[in-house]
Amino acid sequence: MNKHVPKVGLVSLGCPKALVDSERIITQLRAEGYVMSPGYADADVVLVNTCGFLDSAKAESLAAIGEAMAENGRVIVTGCMGVEAETIMKAHPGVLAVTGPHQY
């Protein structure tokens, strides 16, 4: 009997610090037995690591969340824009969870 190995897709937006955070998230997930998925289609969930520094970055983050929702439907949002959970949930009410920066 094959055991399902959970697959996680990851979209990382923003500055080099966000990339470091994404690498930490990937390392933690792999340590816990998750496999990273190269795309949305076969991922069990998609993490979107957002940027919230500039209005243009916020717009890019909301667009990336929308794309992940459309392609997969199971999305967790983290990163700097996570401090604006209300804005994210208003734009994308189906998001599973929203966390802020440094919440790996």
PDB file of C-alpha atoms in Angstrom:
ATOM      1  CA  MET A   1       0.000   0.000   0.000  1.00  0.00           C
ATOM      2  CA  ASN A   2       1.520   3.310  -1.058  1.00  0.00           C
ATOM      3  CA  LYS A   3       1.583   6.059   1.506  1.00  0.00           C
ATOM      4  CA  HIS A   4       0.707   9.481   0.092  1.00  0.00           C
ATOM      5  CA  VAL A   5       3.611  11.875   0.435  1.00  0.00           C
ATOM      6  CA  PRO A   6       2.225  15.409   0.744  1.00  0.00           C
ATOM      7  CA  LYS A   7       3.435  17.817  -1.936  1.00  0.00           C
ATOM      8  CA  VAL A   8       3.779  21.543  -1.412  1.00  0.00           C
ATOM      9  CA  GLY A   9       4.100  24.203  -4.084  1.00  0.00           C
ATOM     10  CA  LEU A  10       5.841  27.453  -3.177  1.00  0.00           C
ATOM     11  CA  VAL A  11       5.722  30.899  -4.746  1.00  0.00           C
ATOM     12  CA  SER A  12       8.303  33.301  -3.304  1.00  0.00           C
ATOM     13  CA  LEU A  13       7.959  37.025  -3.947  1.00  0.00           C
ATOM     14  CA  GLY A  14       9.939  40.056  -2.847  1.00  0.00           C
ATOM     15  CA  CYS A  15      13.344  40.801  -1.480  1.00  0.00           C
ATOM     16  CA  PRO A  16      16.325  38.530  -0.727  1.00  0.00           C
ATOM     17  CA  LYS A  17      15.078  38.225   2.873  1.00  0.00           C
ATOM     18  CA  ALA A  18      11.863  36.668   1.585  1.00  0.00           C
ATOM     19  CA  LEU A  19      13.949  34.202  -0.432  1.00  0.00           C
ATOM     20  CA  VAL A  20      15.860  33.242   2.724  1.00  0.00           C
ATOM     21  CA  ASP A  21      12.540  32.775   4.538  1.00  0.00           C
ATOM     22  CA  SER A  22      11.312  30.569   1.669  1.00  0.00           C
ATOM     23  CA  GLU A  23      14.480  28.470   1.885  1.00  0.00           C
ATOM     24  CA  ARG A  24      13.901  28.029   5.637  1.00  0.00           C
ATOM     25  CA  ILE A  25      10.307  26.994   4.990  1.00  0.00           C
ATOM     26  CA  ILE A  26      11.412  24.474   2.340  1.00  0.00           C
ATOM     27  CA  THR A  27      14.069  23.038   4.664  1.00  0.00           C
ATOM     28  CA  GLN A  28      11.524  22.641   7.493  1.00  0.00           C
ATOM     29  CA  LEU A  29       8.910  21.063   5.230  1.00  0.00           C
ATOM     30  CA  ARG A  30      11.413  18.575   3.801  1.00  0.00           C
ATOM     31  CA  ALA A  31      12.548  17.679   7.340  1.00  0.00           C
ATOM     32  CA  GLU A  32       8.915  16.916   8.156  1.00  0.00           C
ATOM     33  CA  GLY A  33       8.521  14.612   5.153  1.00  0.00           C
ATOM     34  CA  TYR A  34       6.952  16.913   2.578  1.00  0.00           C
ATOM     35  CA  VAL A  35       8.037  16.961  -1.043  1.00  0.00           C
ATOM     36  CA  MET A  36       8.233  20.174  -3.022  1.00  0.00           C
ATOM     37  CA  SER A  37       6.061  20.301  -6.122  1.00  0.00           C
ATOM     38  CA  PRO A  38       7.306  22.115  -9.232  1.00  0.00           C
ATOM     39  CA  GLY A  39       3.813  23.324 -10.119  1.00  0.00           C
ATOM     40  CA  TYR A  40       0.330  23.927  -8.862  1.00  0.00           C
ATOM     41  CA  ALA A  41      -1.408  20.949 -10.430  1.00  0.00           C
ATOM     42  CA  ASP A  42      -0.018  18.124  -8.303  1.00  0.00           C
ATOM     43  CA  ALA A  43       0.538  20.113  -5.087  1.00  0.00           C
ATOM     44  CA  ASP A  44      -1.621  19.297  -2.079  1.00  0.00           C
ATOM     45  CA  VAL A  45      -1.260  22.912  -0.987  1.00  0.00           C
ATOM     46  CA  VAL A  46       0.479  26.029  -2.321  1.00  0.00           C
ATOM     47  CA  LEU A  47       2.343  28.439  -0.064  1.00  0.00           C
ATOM     48  CA  VAL A  48       2.607  32.012  -1.297  1.00  0.00           C
ATOM     49  CA  ASN A  49       5.398  33.917   0.457  1.00  0.00           C
ATOM     50  CA  THR A  50       4.322  37.511  -0.079  1.00  0.00           C
ATOM     51  CA  CYS A  51       5.931  40.931  -0.115  1.00  0.00           C
ATOM     52  CA  GLY A  52       4.129  43.914   1.358  1.00  0.00           C
ATOM     53  CA  PHE A  53       6.706  46.665   1.081  1.00  0.00           C
ATOM     54  CA  LEU A  54       5.334  48.735  -1.800  1.00  0.00           C
ATOM     55  CA  ASP A  55       1.836  49.019  -3.241  1.00  0.00           C
ATOM     56  CA  SER A  56       3.132  47.408  -6.433  1.00  0.00           C
ATOM     57  CA  ALA A  57       4.508  44.480  -4.404  1.00  0.00           C
ATOM     58  CA  LYS A  58       1.168  44.112  -2.615  1.00  0.00           C
ATOM     59  CA  ALA A  59      -0.618  44.049  -5.980  1.00  0.00           C
ATOM     60  CA  GLU A  60       1.842  41.406  -7.238  1.00  0.00           C
ATOM     61  CA  SER A  61       1.271  39.361  -4.073  1.00  0.00           C
ATOM     62  CA  LEU A  62      -2.519  39.518  -4.426  1.00  0.00           C
ATOM     63  CA  ALA A  63      -2.214  38.514  -8.093  1.00  0.00           C
ATOM     64  CA  ALA A  64       0.036  35.553  -7.188  1.00  0.00           C
ATOM     65  CA  ILE A  65      -2.434  34.446  -4.503  1.00  0.00           C
ATOM     66  CA  GLY A  66      -5.260  34.685  -7.048  1.00  0.00           C
ATOM     67  CA  GLU A  67      -3.321  32.628  -9.570  1.00  0.00           C
ATOM     68  CA  ALA A  68      -2.554  29.947  -6.976  1.00  0.00           C
ATOM     69  CA  MET A  69      -6.225  29.899  -5.934  1.00  0.00           C
ATOM     70  CA  ALA A  70      -7.350  29.537  -9.552  1.00  0.00           C
ATOM     71  CA  GLU A  71      -4.809  26.826 -10.373  1.00  0.00           C
ATOM     72  CA  ASN A  72      -4.924  24.833  -7.135  1.00  0.00           C
ATOM     73  CA  GLY A  73      -7.529  26.188  -4.698  1.00  0.00           C
ATOM     74  CA  ARG A  74      -5.637  25.187  -1.553  1.00  0.00           C
ATOM     75  CA  VAL A  75      -3.468  28.161  -0.585  1.00  0.00           C
ATOM     76  CA  ILE A  76      -1.646  29.312   2.551  1.00  0.00           C
ATOM     77  CA  VAL A  77      -0.259  32.845   2.578  1.00  0.00           C
ATOM     78  CA  THR A  78       2.809  33.886   4.564  1.00  0.00           C
ATOM     79  CA  GLY A  79       5.368  36.658   4.482  1.00  0.00           C
ATOM     80  CA  CYS A  80       5.316  40.399   4.931  1.00  0.00           C
ATOM     81  CA  MET A  81       1.886  41.008   3.455  1.00  0.00           C
ATOM     82  CA  GLY A  82       0.528  38.488   5.946  1.00  0.00           C
ATOM     83  CA  VAL A  83       0.230  41.339   8.436  1.00  0.00           C
ATOM     84  CA  GLU A  84      -2.668  42.513   6.229  1.00  0.00           C
ATOM     85  CA  ALA A  85      -4.675  39.311   6.635  1.00  0.00           C
ATOM     86  CA  GLU A  86      -7.986  41.170   6.335  1.00  0.00           C
ATOM     87  CA  THR A  87      -7.004  42.589   2.926  1.00  0.00           C
ATOM     88  CA  ILE A  88      -5.908  39.159   1.720  1.00  0.00           C
ATOM     89  CA  MET A  89      -9.054  37.408   2.972  1.00  0.00           C
ATOM     90  CA  LYS A  90     -11.276  40.087   1.449  1.00  0.00           C
ATOM     91  CA  ALA A  91      -9.630  39.642  -1.952  1.00  0.00           C
ATOM     92  CA  HIS A  92      -9.353  35.833  -1.696  1.00  0.00           C
ATOM     93  CA  PRO A  93     -11.821  34.488   0.906  1.00  0.00           C
ATOM     94  CA  GLY A  94     -10.965  30.859   0.127  1.00  0.00           C
ATOM     95  CA  VAL A  95      -7.380  31.106   1.414  1.00  0.00           C
ATOM     96  CA  LEU A  96      -6.814  28.408   4.040  1.00  0.00           C
ATOM     97  CA  ALA A  97      -4.590  30.474   6.365  1.00  0.00           C
ATOM     98  CA  VAL A  98      -2.618  33.708   6.546  1.00  0.00           C
ATOM     99  CA  THR A  99       0.536  34.106   8.621  1.00  0.00           C
ATOM    100  CA  GLY A 100       2.960  36.977   8.891  1.00  0.00           C
ATOM    101  CA  PRO A 101       6.705  37.227   8.450  1.00  0.00           C
ATOM    102  CA  HIS A 102       8.965  34.962  10.539  1.00  0.00           C
ATOM    103  CA  GLN A 103       6.136  32.478  11.180  1.00  0.00           C
ATOM    104  CA  TYR A 104       7.659  29.408   9.632  1.00  0.00           C
TER     105      TYR A 104
END
